[in-house]
């Protein structure tokens, strides 16, 4: 319900509980876990004592509909609430009376497919398909699947593939993304193109929908990465998002700046943290180099 902070604090609590290696049996024990606040500890105890959480039962049907609207690709919580307030209760209502973007229409039409988690071996197959097409353009391209797949998840929300090329022979992957998209589209593999950023740059990005011949529609993200930035890209496109936030915050505390291109020092910031200068690059080639420069142990 647009409550980003609460989502974040619940996710922190969930990972704190996952890391706690023995069953939690009391309020005292719950509140001692780092990342668990007093209110969360109270809820944990309620679940221990009653096997249930009263608040969840009071989530209304309206909340469910708003959540469903907000889960559509290209629709955020604000639009979802606006639709509900206007009296829409189903996708038919929305399709009939709202002026939608092309992506929102696609998001609604393929909603059921896109809501389904992707089993790990299907992510492997899709990655192999894309890699095969990429290698037909240039056999020296390297494709690495990041996101939840690289974190070892048994199933994923989408497929995130980074593509780079060792440029030491003087050739780069410039222009590859456009060719790749065309090949994948002609194969009938790529069914929808949602977003393409800075198309012809070495850092071009693509978001779309793909489908294996025997499969259903799946979200696909492609990230082109300059070879020297691969460590920074692996770090930021593997995530998860909370890990990225904490690494970026750590960099900031050390007067550095971390993004998908690298780790920078001597970044001058003005009022409200607005950056004045890009700073000096200190790490970007490998993940280990990034961790070392931030003083975080690499395992
Ligand atoms: N990411 C990013 N910039 C984007 C898109 C994604 O930096 N434009 C990062 C996210 O912060 C995340 C990683 O790339 O660390 C993968 O993003 P995403 O696919 O949204 O999430 P996953 O962690 O892969 O989870 P899921 O299984 O739901 O896809
Ligand atoms: Mn992902
Ligand atoms: Mn993604």
Short mmCIF file of N, CA and C in Angstrom, two decimals, residues 169-235:
data_model
loop_
_atom_site.label_atom_id
_atom_site.label_comp_id
_atom_site.label_asym_id
_atom_site.label_seq_id
_atom_site.Cartn_x
_atom_site.Cartn_y
_atom_site.Cartn_z
N UNK A 169 41.32 -7.07 -27.56
CA UNK A 169 41.70 -7.16 -28.98
C UNK A 169 41.21 -5.95 -29.77
N UNK A 170 40.71 -4.94 -29.05
CA UNK A 170 40.30 -3.70 -29.71
C UNK A 170 38.85 -3.70 -30.18
N UNK A 171 38.14 -4.82 -30.01
CA UNK A 171 36.73 -4.88 -30.40
C UNK A 171 35.85 -4.87 -29.14
N UNK A 172 34.73 -4.17 -29.22
CA UNK A 172 33.80 -4.16 -28.09
C UNK A 172 32.47 -4.78 -28.49
N UNK A 173 31.51 -4.77 -27.56
CA UNK A 173 30.17 -5.30 -27.85
C UNK A 173 29.21 -4.20 -28.30
N UNK A 174 29.77 -3.08 -28.75
CA UNK A 174 28.90 -1.98 -29.17
C UNK A 174 27.98 -2.43 -30.31
N UNK A 175 26.70 -2.16 -30.17
CA UNK A 175 25.74 -2.51 -31.23
C UNK A 175 25.20 -3.93 -31.14
N UNK A 176 25.75 -4.74 -30.24
CA UNK A 176 25.31 -6.14 -30.13
C UNK A 176 23.85 -6.26 -29.69
N UNK A 177 23.44 -5.40 -28.75
CA UNK A 177 22.09 -5.54 -28.18
C UNK A 177 21.02 -5.44 -29.27
N UNK A 178 21.17 -4.46 -30.17
CA UNK A 178 20.20 -4.28 -31.25
C UNK A 178 20.11 -5.54 -32.11
N UNK A 179 21.28 -6.09 -32.46
CA UNK A 179 21.30 -7.31 -33.29
C UNK A 179 20.69 -8.48 -32.54
N UNK A 180 21.02 -8.58 -31.27
CA UNK A 180 20.54 -9.70 -30.46
C UNK A 180 19.01 -9.68 -30.37
N UNK A 181 18.47 -8.49 -30.10
CA UNK A 181 17.02 -8.35 -29.99
C UNK A 181 16.35 -8.77 -31.30
N UNK A 182 16.96 -8.37 -32.42
CA UNK A 182 16.37 -8.72 -33.71
C UNK A 182 16.37 -10.24 -33.93
N UNK A 183 17.49 -10.87 -33.60
CA UNK A 183 17.57 -12.34 -33.76
C UNK A 183 16.51 -13.02 -32.88
N UNK A 184 16.45 -12.61 -31.61
CA UNK A 184 15.53 -13.25 -30.67
C UNK A 184 14.07 -13.03 -31.09
N UNK A 185 13.80 -11.84 -31.63
CA UNK A 185 12.45 -11.55 -32.09
C UNK A 185 12.09 -12.43 -33.29
N UNK A 186 13.03 -12.53 -34.24
CA UNK A 186 12.77 -13.35 -35.42
C UNK A 186 12.59 -14.83 -35.08
N UNK A 187 13.22 -15.27 -34.01
CA UNK A 187 13.07 -16.67 -33.58
C UNK A 187 11.71 -16.91 -32.93
N UNK A 188 10.98 -15.81 -32.67
CA UNK A 188 9.70 -15.96 -31.96
C UNK A 188 9.91 -16.14 -30.47
N UNK A 189 11.16 -16.01 -30.03
CA UNK A 189 11.51 -16.19 -28.62
C UNK A 189 11.15 -14.93 -27.83
N UNK A 190 11.52 -13.78 -28.40
CA UNK A 190 11.19 -12.51 -27.75
C UNK A 190 9.81 -12.09 -28.22
N UNK A 191 8.85 -11.99 -27.30
CA UNK A 191 7.48 -11.68 -27.72
C UNK A 191 7.13 -10.22 -27.52
N UNK A 192 7.75 -9.56 -26.51
CA UNK A 192 7.43 -8.15 -26.25
C UNK A 192 8.68 -7.38 -25.86
N UNK A 193 8.77 -6.14 -26.32
CA UNK A 193 9.85 -5.26 -25.91
C UNK A 193 9.25 -4.18 -25.03
N UNK A 194 9.65 -4.12 -23.79
CA UNK A 194 9.05 -3.17 -22.85
C UNK A 194 9.85 -1.88 -22.77
N UNK A 195 11.15 -2.00 -22.51
CA UNK A 195 11.99 -0.81 -22.38
C UNK A 195 13.36 -1.08 -22.99
N UNK A 196 13.89 -0.10 -23.70
CA UNK A 196 15.29 -0.17 -24.11
C UNK A 196 15.95 1.16 -23.83
N UNK A 197 16.97 1.14 -22.95
CA UNK A 197 17.69 2.36 -22.59
C UNK A 197 18.95 2.51 -23.43
N UNK A 198 19.35 3.73 -23.65
CA UNK A 198 20.57 4.10 -24.40
C UNK A 198 21.05 2.99 -25.34
N UNK A 199 20.18 2.65 -26.27
CA UNK A 199 20.33 1.53 -27.18
C UNK A 199 21.73 1.20 -27.67
N UNK A 200 22.47 2.17 -28.17
CA UNK A 200 23.75 1.85 -28.80
C UNK A 200 24.94 2.06 -27.88
N UNK A 201 24.71 2.18 -26.55
CA UNK A 201 25.87 2.40 -25.69
C UNK A 201 26.42 1.07 -25.18
N UNK A 202 27.63 1.10 -24.63
CA UNK A 202 28.25 -0.11 -24.07
C UNK A 202 27.52 -0.55 -22.81
N UNK A 203 26.68 0.35 -22.24
CA UNK A 203 25.92 0.02 -21.04
C UNK A 203 24.42 -0.08 -21.33
N UNK A 204 24.07 -0.43 -22.57
CA UNK A 204 22.65 -0.48 -22.96
C UNK A 204 21.89 -1.52 -22.13
N UNK A 205 20.60 -1.23 -21.92
CA UNK A 205 19.76 -2.15 -21.15
C UNK A 205 18.50 -2.45 -21.92
N UNK A 206 17.96 -3.63 -21.66
CA UNK A 206 16.73 -4.02 -22.34
C UNK A 206 15.81 -4.75 -21.37
N UNK A 207 14.53 -4.46 -21.43
CA UNK A 207 13.56 -5.22 -20.65
C UNK A 207 12.46 -5.70 -21.59
N UNK A 208 12.15 -6.97 -21.50
CA UNK A 208 11.14 -7.49 -22.40
C UNK A 208 10.50 -8.76 -21.87
N UNK A 209 9.78 -9.43 -22.77
CA UNK A 209 9.13 -10.68 -22.40
C UNK A 209 9.52 -11.74 -23.43
N UNK A 210 9.88 -12.92 -22.96
CA UNK A 210 10.29 -13.99 -23.86
C UNK A 210 9.52 -15.26 -23.55
N UNK A 211 9.75 -16.27 -24.38
CA UNK A 211 8.98 -17.51 -24.23
C UNK A 211 9.73 -18.63 -24.93
N UNK A 212 9.97 -19.72 -24.23
CA UNK A 212 10.53 -20.91 -24.88
C UNK A 212 9.40 -21.56 -25.68
N UNK A 213 9.74 -22.32 -26.74
CA UNK A 213 8.67 -22.90 -27.59
C UNK A 213 7.59 -23.63 -26.77
N UNK A 214 8.02 -24.37 -25.75
CA UNK A 214 7.03 -25.13 -24.97
C UNK A 214 6.60 -24.41 -23.69
N UNK A 215 7.10 -23.16 -23.50
CA UNK A 215 6.88 -22.51 -22.20
C UNK A 215 5.83 -21.41 -22.21
N UNK A 216 5.71 -20.72 -21.06
CA UNK A 216 4.82 -19.56 -20.96
C UNK A 216 5.67 -18.29 -21.00
N UNK A 217 5.00 -17.12 -21.00
CA UNK A 217 5.71 -15.85 -21.12
C UNK A 217 6.50 -15.52 -19.86
N UNK A 218 7.75 -15.08 -20.02
CA UNK A 218 8.63 -14.78 -18.90
C UNK A 218 9.29 -13.43 -19.09
N UNK A 219 9.51 -12.70 -17.97
CA UNK A 219 10.20 -11.40 -18.04
C UNK A 219 11.69 -11.63 -18.22
N UNK A 220 12.28 -10.88 -19.16
CA UNK A 220 13.71 -11.00 -19.46
C UNK A 220 14.37 -9.62 -19.39
N UNK A 221 15.46 -9.52 -18.62
CA UNK A 221 16.26 -8.28 -18.57
C UNK A 221 17.64 -8.55 -19.13
N UNK A 222 18.09 -7.69 -20.04
CA UNK A 222 19.45 -7.82 -20.58
C UNK A 222 20.25 -6.56 -20.22
N UNK A 223 21.44 -6.76 -19.67
CA UNK A 223 22.29 -5.63 -19.28
C UNK A 223 23.63 -5.74 -20.02
N UNK A 224 23.92 -4.81 -20.92
CA UNK A 224 25.23 -4.78 -21.56
C UNK A 224 26.20 -4.12 -20.59
N UNK A 225 27.41 -4.67 -20.48
CA UNK A 225 28.36 -4.17 -19.48
C UNK A 225 29.74 -3.98 -20.10
N UNK A 226 30.33 -2.78 -19.97
CA UNK A 226 31.72 -2.59 -20.42
C UNK A 226 32.62 -3.57 -19.67
N UNK A 227 33.57 -4.19 -20.37
CA UNK A 227 34.35 -5.28 -19.79
C UNK A 227 35.02 -4.90 -18.47
N UNK A 228 35.58 -3.68 -18.41
CA UNK A 228 36.29 -3.27 -17.19
C UNK A 228 35.35 -3.04 -16.02
N UNK A 229 34.02 -2.94 -16.28
CA UNK A 229 33.06 -2.68 -15.20
C UNK A 229 32.38 -3.96 -14.70
N UNK A 230 32.86 -5.10 -15.17
CA UNK A 230 32.11 -6.34 -14.92
C UNK A 230 31.93 -6.64 -13.42
N UNK A 231 32.95 -6.35 -12.60
CA UNK A 231 32.83 -6.61 -11.16
C UNK A 231 31.70 -5.80 -10.54
N UNK A 232 31.66 -4.52 -10.91
CA UNK A 232 30.62 -3.63 -10.38
C UNK A 232 29.24 -4.07 -10.85
N UNK A 233 29.17 -4.53 -12.11
CA UNK A 233 27.88 -4.97 -12.65
C UNK A 233 27.42 -6.26 -11.97
N UNK A 234 28.34 -7.22 -11.80
CA UNK A 234 28.00 -8.47 -11.11
C UNK A 234 27.43 -8.17 -9.73
N UNK A 235 28.10 -7.26 -9.04
CA UNK A 235 27.67 -6.88 -7.69
C UNK A 235 26.26 -6.29 -7.74
#
